[in-house]
Coordinates of N, CA and C in Angstrom, one line a residue:
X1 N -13.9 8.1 21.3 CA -13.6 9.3 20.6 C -12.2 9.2 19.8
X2 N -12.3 9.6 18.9 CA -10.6 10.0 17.9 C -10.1 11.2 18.0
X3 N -8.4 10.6 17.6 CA -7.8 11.4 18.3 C -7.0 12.3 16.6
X4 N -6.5 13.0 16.6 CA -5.6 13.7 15.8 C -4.4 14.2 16.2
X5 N -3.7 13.6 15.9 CA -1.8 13.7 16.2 C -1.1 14.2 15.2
X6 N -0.3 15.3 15.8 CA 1.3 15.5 14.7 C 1.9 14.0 14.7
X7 N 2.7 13.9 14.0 CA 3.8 13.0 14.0 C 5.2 12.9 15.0
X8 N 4.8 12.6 15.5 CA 6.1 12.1 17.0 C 6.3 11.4 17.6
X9 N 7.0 11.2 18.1 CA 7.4 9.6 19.5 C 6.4 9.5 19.9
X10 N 5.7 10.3 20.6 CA 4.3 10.2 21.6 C 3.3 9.4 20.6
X11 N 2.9 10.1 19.4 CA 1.8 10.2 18.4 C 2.4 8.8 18.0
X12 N 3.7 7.8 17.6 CA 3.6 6.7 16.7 C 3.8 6.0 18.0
X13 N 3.9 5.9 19.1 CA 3.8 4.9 20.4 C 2.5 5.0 20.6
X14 N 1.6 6.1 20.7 CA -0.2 5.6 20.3 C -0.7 5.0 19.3
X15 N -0.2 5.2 17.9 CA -0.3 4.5 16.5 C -0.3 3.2 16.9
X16 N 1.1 2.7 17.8 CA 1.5 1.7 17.9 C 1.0 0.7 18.1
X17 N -0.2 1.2 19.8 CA -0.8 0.5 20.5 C -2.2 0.1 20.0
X18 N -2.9 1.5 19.2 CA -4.0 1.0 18.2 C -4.1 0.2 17.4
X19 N -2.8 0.1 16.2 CA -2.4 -1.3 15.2 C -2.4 -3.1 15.9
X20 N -1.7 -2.7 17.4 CA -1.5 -4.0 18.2 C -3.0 -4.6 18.8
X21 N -3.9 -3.6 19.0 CA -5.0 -3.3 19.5 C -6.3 -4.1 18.4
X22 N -5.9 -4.1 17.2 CA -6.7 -4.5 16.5 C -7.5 -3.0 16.1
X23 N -7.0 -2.2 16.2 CA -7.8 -0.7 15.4 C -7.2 0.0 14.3
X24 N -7.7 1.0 13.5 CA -7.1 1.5 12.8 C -6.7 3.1 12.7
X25 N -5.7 3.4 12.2 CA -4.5 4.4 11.9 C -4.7 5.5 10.7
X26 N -5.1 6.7 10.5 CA -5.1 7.4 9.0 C -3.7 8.1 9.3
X27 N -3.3 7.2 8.1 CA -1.5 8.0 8.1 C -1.5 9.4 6.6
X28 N -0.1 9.6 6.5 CA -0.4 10.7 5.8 C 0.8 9.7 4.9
X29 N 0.7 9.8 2.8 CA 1.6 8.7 1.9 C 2.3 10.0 1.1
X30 N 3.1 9.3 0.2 CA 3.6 10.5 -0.6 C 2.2 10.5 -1.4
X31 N 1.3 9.9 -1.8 CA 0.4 10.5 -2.4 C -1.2 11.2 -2.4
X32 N -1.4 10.5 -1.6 CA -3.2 10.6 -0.7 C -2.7 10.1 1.4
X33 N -3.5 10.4 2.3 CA -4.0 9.8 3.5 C -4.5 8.0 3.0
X34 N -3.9 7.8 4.1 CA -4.0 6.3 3.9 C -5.6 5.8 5.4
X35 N -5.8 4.8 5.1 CA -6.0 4.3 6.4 C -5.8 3.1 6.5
X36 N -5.3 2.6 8.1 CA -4.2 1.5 8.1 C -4.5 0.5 9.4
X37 N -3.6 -0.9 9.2 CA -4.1 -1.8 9.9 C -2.8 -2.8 10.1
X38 N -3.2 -3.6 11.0 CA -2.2 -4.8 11.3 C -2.1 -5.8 10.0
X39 N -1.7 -6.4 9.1 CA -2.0 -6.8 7.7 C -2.3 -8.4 8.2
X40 N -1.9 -8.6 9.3 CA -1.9 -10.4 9.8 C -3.8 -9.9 10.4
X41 N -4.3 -9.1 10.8 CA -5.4 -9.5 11.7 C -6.7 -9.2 10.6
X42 N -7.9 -10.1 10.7 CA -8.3 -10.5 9.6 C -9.9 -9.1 10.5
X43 N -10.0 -9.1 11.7 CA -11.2 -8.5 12.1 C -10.7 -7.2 11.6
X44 N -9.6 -6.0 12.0 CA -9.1 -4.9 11.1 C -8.8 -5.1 9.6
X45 N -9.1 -5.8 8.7 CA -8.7 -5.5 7.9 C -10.7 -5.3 7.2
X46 N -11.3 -6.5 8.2 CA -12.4 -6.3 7.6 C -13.5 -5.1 8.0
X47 N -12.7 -4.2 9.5 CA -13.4 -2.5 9.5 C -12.5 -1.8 8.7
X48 N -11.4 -2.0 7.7 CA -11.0 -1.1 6.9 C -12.3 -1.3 5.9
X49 N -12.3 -2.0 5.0 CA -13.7 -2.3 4.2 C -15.0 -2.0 5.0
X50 N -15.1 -2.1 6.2 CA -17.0 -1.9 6.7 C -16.8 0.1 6.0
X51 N -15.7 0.5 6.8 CA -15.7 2.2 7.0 C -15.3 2.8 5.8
X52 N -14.8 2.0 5.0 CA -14.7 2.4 3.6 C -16.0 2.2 2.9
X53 N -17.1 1.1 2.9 CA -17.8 0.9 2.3 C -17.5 0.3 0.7
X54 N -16.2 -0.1 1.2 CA -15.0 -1.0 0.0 C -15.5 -2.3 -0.6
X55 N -15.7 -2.5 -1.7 CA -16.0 -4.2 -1.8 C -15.2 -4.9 -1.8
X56 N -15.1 -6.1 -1.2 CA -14.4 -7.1 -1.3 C -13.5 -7.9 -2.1
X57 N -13.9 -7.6 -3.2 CA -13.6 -7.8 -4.5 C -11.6 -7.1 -4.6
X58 N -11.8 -5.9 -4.3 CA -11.1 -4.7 -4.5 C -10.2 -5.2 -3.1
X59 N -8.1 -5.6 -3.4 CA -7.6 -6.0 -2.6 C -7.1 -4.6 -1.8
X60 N -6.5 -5.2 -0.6 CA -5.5 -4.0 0.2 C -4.0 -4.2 -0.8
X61 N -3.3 -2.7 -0.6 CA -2.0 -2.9 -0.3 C -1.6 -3.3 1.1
X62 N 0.1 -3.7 1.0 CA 0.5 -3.7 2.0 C 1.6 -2.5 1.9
X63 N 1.6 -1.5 3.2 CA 2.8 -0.7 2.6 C 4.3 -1.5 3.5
X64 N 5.0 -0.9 2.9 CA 6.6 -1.2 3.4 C 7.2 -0.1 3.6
X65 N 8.5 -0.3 4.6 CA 9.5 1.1 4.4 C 10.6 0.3 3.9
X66 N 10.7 -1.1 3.6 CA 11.8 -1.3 2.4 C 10.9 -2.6 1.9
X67 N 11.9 -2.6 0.5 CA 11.6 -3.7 -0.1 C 12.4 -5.4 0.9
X68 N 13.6 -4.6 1.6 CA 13.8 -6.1 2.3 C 13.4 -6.5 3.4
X69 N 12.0 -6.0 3.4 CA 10.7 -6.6 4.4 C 10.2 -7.9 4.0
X70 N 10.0 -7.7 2.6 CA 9.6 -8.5 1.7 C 9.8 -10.7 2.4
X71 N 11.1 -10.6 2.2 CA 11.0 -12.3 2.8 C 10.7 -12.4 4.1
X72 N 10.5 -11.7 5.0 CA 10.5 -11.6 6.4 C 8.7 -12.0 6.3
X73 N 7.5 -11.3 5.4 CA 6.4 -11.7 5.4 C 6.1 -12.8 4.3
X74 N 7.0 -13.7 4.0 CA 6.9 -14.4 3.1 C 6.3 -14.3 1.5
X75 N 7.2 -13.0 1.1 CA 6.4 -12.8 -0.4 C 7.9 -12.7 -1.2
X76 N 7.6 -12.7 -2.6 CA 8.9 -12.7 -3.5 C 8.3 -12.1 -4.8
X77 N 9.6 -11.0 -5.5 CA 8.8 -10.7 -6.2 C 9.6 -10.8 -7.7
X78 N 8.7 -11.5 -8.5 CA 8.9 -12.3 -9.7 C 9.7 -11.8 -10.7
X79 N 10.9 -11.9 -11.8 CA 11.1 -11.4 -12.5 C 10.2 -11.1 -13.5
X80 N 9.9 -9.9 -14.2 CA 11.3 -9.0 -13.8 C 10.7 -7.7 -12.8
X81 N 9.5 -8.4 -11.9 CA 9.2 -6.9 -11.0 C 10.6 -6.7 -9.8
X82 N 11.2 -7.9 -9.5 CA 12.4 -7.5 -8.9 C 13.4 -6.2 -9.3
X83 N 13.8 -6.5 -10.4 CA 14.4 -5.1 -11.1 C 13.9 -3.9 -10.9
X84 N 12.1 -3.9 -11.5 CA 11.8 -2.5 -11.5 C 11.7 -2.3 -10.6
X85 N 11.6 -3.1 -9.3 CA 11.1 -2.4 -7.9 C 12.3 -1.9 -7.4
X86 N 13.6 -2.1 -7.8 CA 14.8 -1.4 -7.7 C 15.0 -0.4 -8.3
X87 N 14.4 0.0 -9.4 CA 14.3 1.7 -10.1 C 13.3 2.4 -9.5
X88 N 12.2 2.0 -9.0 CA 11.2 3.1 -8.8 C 11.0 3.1 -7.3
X89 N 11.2 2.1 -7.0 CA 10.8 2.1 -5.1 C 12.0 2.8 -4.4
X90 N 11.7 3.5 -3.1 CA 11.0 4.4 -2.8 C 9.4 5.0 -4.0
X91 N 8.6 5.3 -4.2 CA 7.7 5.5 -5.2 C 6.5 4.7 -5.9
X92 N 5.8 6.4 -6.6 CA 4.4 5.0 -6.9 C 4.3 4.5 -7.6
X93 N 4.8 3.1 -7.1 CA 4.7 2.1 -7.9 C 4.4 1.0 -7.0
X94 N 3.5 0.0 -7.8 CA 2.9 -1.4 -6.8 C 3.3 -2.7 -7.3
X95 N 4.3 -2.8 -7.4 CA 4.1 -4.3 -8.0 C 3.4 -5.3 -7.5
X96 N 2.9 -6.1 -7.8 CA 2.4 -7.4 -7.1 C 3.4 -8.7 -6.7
X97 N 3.4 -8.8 -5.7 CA 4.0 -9.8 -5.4 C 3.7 -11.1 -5.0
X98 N 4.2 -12.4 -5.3 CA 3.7 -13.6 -4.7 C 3.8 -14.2 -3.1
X99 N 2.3 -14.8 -2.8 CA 3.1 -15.5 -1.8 C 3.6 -16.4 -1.3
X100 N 4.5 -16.9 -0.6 CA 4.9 -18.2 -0.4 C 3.7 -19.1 0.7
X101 N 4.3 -20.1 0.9 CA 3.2 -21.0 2.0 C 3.6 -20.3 3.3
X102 N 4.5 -19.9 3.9 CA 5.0 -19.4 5.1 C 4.8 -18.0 5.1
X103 N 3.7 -17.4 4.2 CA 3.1 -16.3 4.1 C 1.7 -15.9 5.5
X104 N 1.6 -15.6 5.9 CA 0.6 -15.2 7.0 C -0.1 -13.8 7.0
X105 N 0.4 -12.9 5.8 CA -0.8 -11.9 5.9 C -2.2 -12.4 5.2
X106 N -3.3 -11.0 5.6 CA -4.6 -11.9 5.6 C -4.7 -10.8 4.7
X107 N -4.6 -10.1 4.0 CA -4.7 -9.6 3.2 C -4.3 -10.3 1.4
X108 N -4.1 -11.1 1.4 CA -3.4 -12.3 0.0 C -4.4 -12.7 -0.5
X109 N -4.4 -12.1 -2.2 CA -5.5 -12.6 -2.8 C -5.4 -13.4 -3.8
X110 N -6.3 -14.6 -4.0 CA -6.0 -15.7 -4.9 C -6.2 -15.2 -6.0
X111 N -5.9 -16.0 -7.2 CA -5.7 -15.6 -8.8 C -6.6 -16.7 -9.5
X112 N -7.1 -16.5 -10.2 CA -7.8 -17.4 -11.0 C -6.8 -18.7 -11.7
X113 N -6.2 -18.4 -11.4 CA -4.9 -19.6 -11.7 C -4.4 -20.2 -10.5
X114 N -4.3 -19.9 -9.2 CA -4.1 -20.7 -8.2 C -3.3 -19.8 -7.2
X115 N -2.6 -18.6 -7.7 CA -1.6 -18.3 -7.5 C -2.0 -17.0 -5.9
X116 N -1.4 -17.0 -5.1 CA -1.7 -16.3 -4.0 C -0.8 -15.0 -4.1
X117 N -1.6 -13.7 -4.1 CA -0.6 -12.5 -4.5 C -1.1 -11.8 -3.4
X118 N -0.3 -10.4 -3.5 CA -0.6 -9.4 -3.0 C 0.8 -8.1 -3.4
X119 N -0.2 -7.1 -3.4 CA 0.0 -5.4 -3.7 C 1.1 -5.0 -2.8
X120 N 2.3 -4.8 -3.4 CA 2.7 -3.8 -2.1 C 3.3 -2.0 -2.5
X121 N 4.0 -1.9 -1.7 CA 4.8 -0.5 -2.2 C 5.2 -0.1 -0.6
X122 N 6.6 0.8 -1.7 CA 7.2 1.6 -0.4 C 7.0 2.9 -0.7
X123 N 6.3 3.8 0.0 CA 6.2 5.0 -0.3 C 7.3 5.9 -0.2
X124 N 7.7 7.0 -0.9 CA 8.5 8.2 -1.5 C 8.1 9.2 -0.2
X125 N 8.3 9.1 1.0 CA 8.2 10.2 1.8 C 8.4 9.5 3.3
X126 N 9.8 10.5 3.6 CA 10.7 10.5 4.7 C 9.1 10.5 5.8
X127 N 8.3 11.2 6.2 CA 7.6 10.9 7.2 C 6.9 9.5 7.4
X128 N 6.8 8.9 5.8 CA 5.3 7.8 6.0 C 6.9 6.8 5.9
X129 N 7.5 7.0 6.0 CA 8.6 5.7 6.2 C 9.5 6.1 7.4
X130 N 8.8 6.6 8.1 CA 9.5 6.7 10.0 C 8.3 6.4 10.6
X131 N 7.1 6.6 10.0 CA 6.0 5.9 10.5 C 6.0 4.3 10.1
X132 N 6.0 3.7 8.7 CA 6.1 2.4 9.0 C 7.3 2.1 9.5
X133 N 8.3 2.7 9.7 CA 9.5 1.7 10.8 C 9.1 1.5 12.1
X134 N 8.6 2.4 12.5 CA 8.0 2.4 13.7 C 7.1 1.4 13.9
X135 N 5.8 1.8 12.9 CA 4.6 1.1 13.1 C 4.8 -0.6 12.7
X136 N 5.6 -0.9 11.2 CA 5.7 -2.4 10.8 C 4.8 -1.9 9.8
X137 N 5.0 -3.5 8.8 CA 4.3 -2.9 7.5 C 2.8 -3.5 7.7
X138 N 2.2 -2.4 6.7 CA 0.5 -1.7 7.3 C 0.1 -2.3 5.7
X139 N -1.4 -2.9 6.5 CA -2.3 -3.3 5.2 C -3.0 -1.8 5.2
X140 N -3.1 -0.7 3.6 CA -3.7 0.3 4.0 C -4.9 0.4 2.5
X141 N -5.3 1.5 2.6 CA -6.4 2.1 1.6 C -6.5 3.2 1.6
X142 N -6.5 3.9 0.7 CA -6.8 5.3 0.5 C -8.0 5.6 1.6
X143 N -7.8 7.0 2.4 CA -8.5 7.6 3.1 C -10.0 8.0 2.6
X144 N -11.0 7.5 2.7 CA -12.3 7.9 1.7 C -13.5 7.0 1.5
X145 N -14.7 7.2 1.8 CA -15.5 6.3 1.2 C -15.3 5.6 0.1
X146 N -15.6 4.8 0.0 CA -15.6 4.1 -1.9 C -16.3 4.9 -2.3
X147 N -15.8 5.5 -3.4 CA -16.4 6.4 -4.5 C -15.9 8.1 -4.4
X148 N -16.3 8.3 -3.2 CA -15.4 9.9 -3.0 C -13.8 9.7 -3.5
X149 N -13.0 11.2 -3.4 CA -12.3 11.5 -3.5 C -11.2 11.2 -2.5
X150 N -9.7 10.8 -2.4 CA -9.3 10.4 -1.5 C -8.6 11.8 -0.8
X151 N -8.2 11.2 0.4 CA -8.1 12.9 1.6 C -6.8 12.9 0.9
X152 N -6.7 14.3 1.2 CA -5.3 14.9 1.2 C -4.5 15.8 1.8
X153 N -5.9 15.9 3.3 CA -5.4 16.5 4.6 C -6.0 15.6 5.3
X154 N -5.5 16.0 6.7 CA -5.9 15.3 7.5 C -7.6 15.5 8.1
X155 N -7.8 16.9 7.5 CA -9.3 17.2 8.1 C -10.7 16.5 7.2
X156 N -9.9 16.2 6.1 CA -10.4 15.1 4.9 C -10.8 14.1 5.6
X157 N -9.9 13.2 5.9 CA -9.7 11.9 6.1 C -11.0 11.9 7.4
X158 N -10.8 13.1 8.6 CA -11.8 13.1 9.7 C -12.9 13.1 9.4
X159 N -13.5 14.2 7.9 CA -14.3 14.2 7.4 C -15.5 13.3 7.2
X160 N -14.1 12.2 6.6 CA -14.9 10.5 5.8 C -15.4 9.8 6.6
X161 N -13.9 9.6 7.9 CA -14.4 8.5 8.5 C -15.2 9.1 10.3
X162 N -14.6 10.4 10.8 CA -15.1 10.2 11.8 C -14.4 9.6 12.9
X163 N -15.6 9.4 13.8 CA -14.9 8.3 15.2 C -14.7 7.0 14.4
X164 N -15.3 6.4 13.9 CA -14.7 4.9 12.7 C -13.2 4.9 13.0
X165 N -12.4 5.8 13.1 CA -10.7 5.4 13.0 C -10.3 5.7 14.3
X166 N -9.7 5.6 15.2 CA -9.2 5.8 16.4 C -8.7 7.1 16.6
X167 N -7.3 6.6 15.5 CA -6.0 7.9 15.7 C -6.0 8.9 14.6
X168 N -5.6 10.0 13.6 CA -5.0 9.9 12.6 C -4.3 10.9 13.2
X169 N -2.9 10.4 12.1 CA -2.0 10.9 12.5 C -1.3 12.1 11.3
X170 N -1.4 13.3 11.8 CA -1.2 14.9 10.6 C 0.2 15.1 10.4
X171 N 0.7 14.5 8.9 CA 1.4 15.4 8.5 C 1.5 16.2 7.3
X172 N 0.1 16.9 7.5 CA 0.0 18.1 6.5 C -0.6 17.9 5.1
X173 N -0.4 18.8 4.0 CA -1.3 18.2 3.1 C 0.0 17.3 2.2
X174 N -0.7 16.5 1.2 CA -0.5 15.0 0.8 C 0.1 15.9 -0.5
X175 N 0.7 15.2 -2.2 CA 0.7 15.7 -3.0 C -0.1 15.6 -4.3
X176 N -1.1 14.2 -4.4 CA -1.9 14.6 -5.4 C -2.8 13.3 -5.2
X177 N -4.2 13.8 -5.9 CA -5.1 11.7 -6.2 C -4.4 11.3 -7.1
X178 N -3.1 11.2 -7.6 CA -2.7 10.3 -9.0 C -2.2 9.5 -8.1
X179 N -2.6 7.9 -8.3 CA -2.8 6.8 -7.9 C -0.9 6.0 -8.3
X180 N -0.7 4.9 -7.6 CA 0.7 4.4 -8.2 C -0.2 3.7 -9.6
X181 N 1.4 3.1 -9.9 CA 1.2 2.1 -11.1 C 1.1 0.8 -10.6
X182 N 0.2 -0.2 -11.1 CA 0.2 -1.5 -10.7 C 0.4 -2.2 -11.4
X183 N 1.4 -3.1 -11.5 CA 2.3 -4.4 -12.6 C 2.1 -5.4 -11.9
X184 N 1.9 -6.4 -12.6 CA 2.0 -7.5 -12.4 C 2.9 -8.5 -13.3
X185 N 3.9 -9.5 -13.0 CA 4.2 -9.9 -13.7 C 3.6 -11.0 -14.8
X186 N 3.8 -11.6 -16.0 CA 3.5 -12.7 -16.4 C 4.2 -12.6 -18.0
X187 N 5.0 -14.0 -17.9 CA 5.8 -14.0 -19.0 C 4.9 -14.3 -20.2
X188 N 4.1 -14.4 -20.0 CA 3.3 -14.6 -21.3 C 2.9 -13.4 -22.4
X189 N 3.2 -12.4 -21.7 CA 2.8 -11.1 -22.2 C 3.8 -10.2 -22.2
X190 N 4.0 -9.1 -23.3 CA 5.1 -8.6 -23.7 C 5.4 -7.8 -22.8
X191 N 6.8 -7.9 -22.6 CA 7.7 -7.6 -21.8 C 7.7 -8.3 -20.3
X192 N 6.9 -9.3 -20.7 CA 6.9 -10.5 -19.3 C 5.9 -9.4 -18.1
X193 N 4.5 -8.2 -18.4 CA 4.6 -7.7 -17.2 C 3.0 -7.6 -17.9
X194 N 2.4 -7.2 -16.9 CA 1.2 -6.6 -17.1 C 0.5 -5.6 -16.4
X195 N 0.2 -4.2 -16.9 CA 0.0 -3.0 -16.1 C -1.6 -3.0 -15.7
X196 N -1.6 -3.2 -14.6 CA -2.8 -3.2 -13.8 C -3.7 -2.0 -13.8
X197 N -2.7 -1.0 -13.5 CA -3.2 0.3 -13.5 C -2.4 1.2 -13.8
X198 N -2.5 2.3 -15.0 CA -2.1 2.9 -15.2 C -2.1 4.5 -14.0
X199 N -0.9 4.6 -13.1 CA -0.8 6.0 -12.6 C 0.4 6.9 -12.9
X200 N 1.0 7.7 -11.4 CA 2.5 8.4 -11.9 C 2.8 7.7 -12.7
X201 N 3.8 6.8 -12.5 CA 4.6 6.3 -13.7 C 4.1 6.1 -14.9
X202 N 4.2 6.4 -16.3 CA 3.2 6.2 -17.3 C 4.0 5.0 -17.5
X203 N 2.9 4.2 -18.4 CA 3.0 2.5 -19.2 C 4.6 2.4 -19.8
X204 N 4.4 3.8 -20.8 CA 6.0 3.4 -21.4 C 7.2 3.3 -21.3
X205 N 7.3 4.0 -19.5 CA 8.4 4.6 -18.6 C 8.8 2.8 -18.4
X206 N 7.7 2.6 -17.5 CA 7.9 1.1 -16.9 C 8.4 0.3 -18.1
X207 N 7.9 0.2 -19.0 CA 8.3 -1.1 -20.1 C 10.0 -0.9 -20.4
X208 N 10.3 0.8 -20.9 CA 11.3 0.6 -21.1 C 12.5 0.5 -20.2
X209 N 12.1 0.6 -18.7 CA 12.8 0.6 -17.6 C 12.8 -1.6 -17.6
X210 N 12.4 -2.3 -17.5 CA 12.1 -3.7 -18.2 C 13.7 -3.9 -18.8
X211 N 14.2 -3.3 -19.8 CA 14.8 -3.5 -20.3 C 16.7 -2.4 -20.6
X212 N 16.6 -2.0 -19.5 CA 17.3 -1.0 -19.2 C 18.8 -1.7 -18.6
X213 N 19.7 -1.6 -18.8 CA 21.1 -2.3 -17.9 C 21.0 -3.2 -18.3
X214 N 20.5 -3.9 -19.9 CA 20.8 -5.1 -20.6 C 19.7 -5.9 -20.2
X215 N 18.7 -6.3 -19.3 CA 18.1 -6.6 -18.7 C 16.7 -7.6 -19.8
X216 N 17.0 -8.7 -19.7 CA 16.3 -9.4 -20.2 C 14.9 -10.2 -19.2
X217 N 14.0 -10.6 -19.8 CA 13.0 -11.5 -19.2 C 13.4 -11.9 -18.2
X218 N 14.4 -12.9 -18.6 CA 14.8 -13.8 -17.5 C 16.4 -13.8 -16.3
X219 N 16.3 -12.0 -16.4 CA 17.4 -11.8 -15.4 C 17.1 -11.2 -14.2

């Protein structure tokens, strides 16, 4: 049976034990319910996709509650997403990051050029960043079948998945489906970046943020 928790000592020391456990978590983001996992264990990441009915194709984020998690899971992130992720993080925004060989999440998806990436972000809200301090950073996915609408309560998220998630953890309703922005870099293309997906942040914010504090390509 699942369980439904406020957010508290009690409620993220059960979070705790489910992530360690190999199960999964519906947390609450600054922007939709998440559902969440250990990002190194490769059997949870693959009942986030069974209960999502997610294809394969379609990567995880990893969330963070800072960007200086980042070397600790072996990823680095390329000029000039370094910069922007210093203007907009906390916030939705995703840059993609690379990974190194000393990288161990199983979540890292290859590029048609050779290159091993992965999604991250730190979310814009004081509760889902006392939950990843607590919890460590979570491979997640929007709360929702593939193709529905993603939750933005917690009675949502119970809705979708049911017994399928263990815990989820309520803190209240979320603030909208507008999705982050996702960049990638590549100097080949103007402004050295390429927008994945256009969300909050609009396309022209990010570019001219690129260039902001003198900030060239290659600083």
């Amino acid at each position: 049976m699942s369980a439904v928790r406020k957010v508290n000592e009690e409620s993220l020391a059960e979070a705790a034990s489910v992530i360690v456990g190999g199960g999964l978590v519906v947390i609450p983001t600054d922007t939709v319910y998440g559902v969440a996992c250990d990002p190194r264990n490769e059997a949870a990441i693959d009942r986030i996709y069974q209960v999502k009915s997610r294809p394969r194709f379609k990567a995880l984020q990893v969330l963070l509650a800072s960007v200086d998690q980042l070397d600790g899971l072996g990823l680095d992130l390329p000029s000039p997403l370094n910069r922007l992720a210093a203007q907009f993080l906390p916030g939705a925004f995703s840059p993609i990051a690379v990974a190194r060989e000393d990288c161990t999440l199983a979540t890292v998806s290859a590029t048609p050029q050779g290159r091993r990436t992965q999604g991250i972000r730190v979310p814009n809200s004081a509760l889902t960043l006392r939950i990843l301090n607590e919890l460590g950073p979570l491979a997640a996915s929007s709360a929702n079948r593939s193709g529905d609408e993603s939750a933005q309560t917690v009675e949502e998220a119970v809705q979708a998945f049911g017994d399928d998630v263990q815990l989820y953890l309520d803190g209240g309703p979320t603030q909208g489906h507008v999705a982050s922005t996702v960049v990638a870099a590549d100097p080949h293309e103007r402004d050295g970046i390429v927008i994945l997906r256009e969300g909050v942040i609009p396309q022209p914010v990010v570019r001219k943020a690129v260039h902001m504090n003198g900030g060239g390509l290659g600083a």
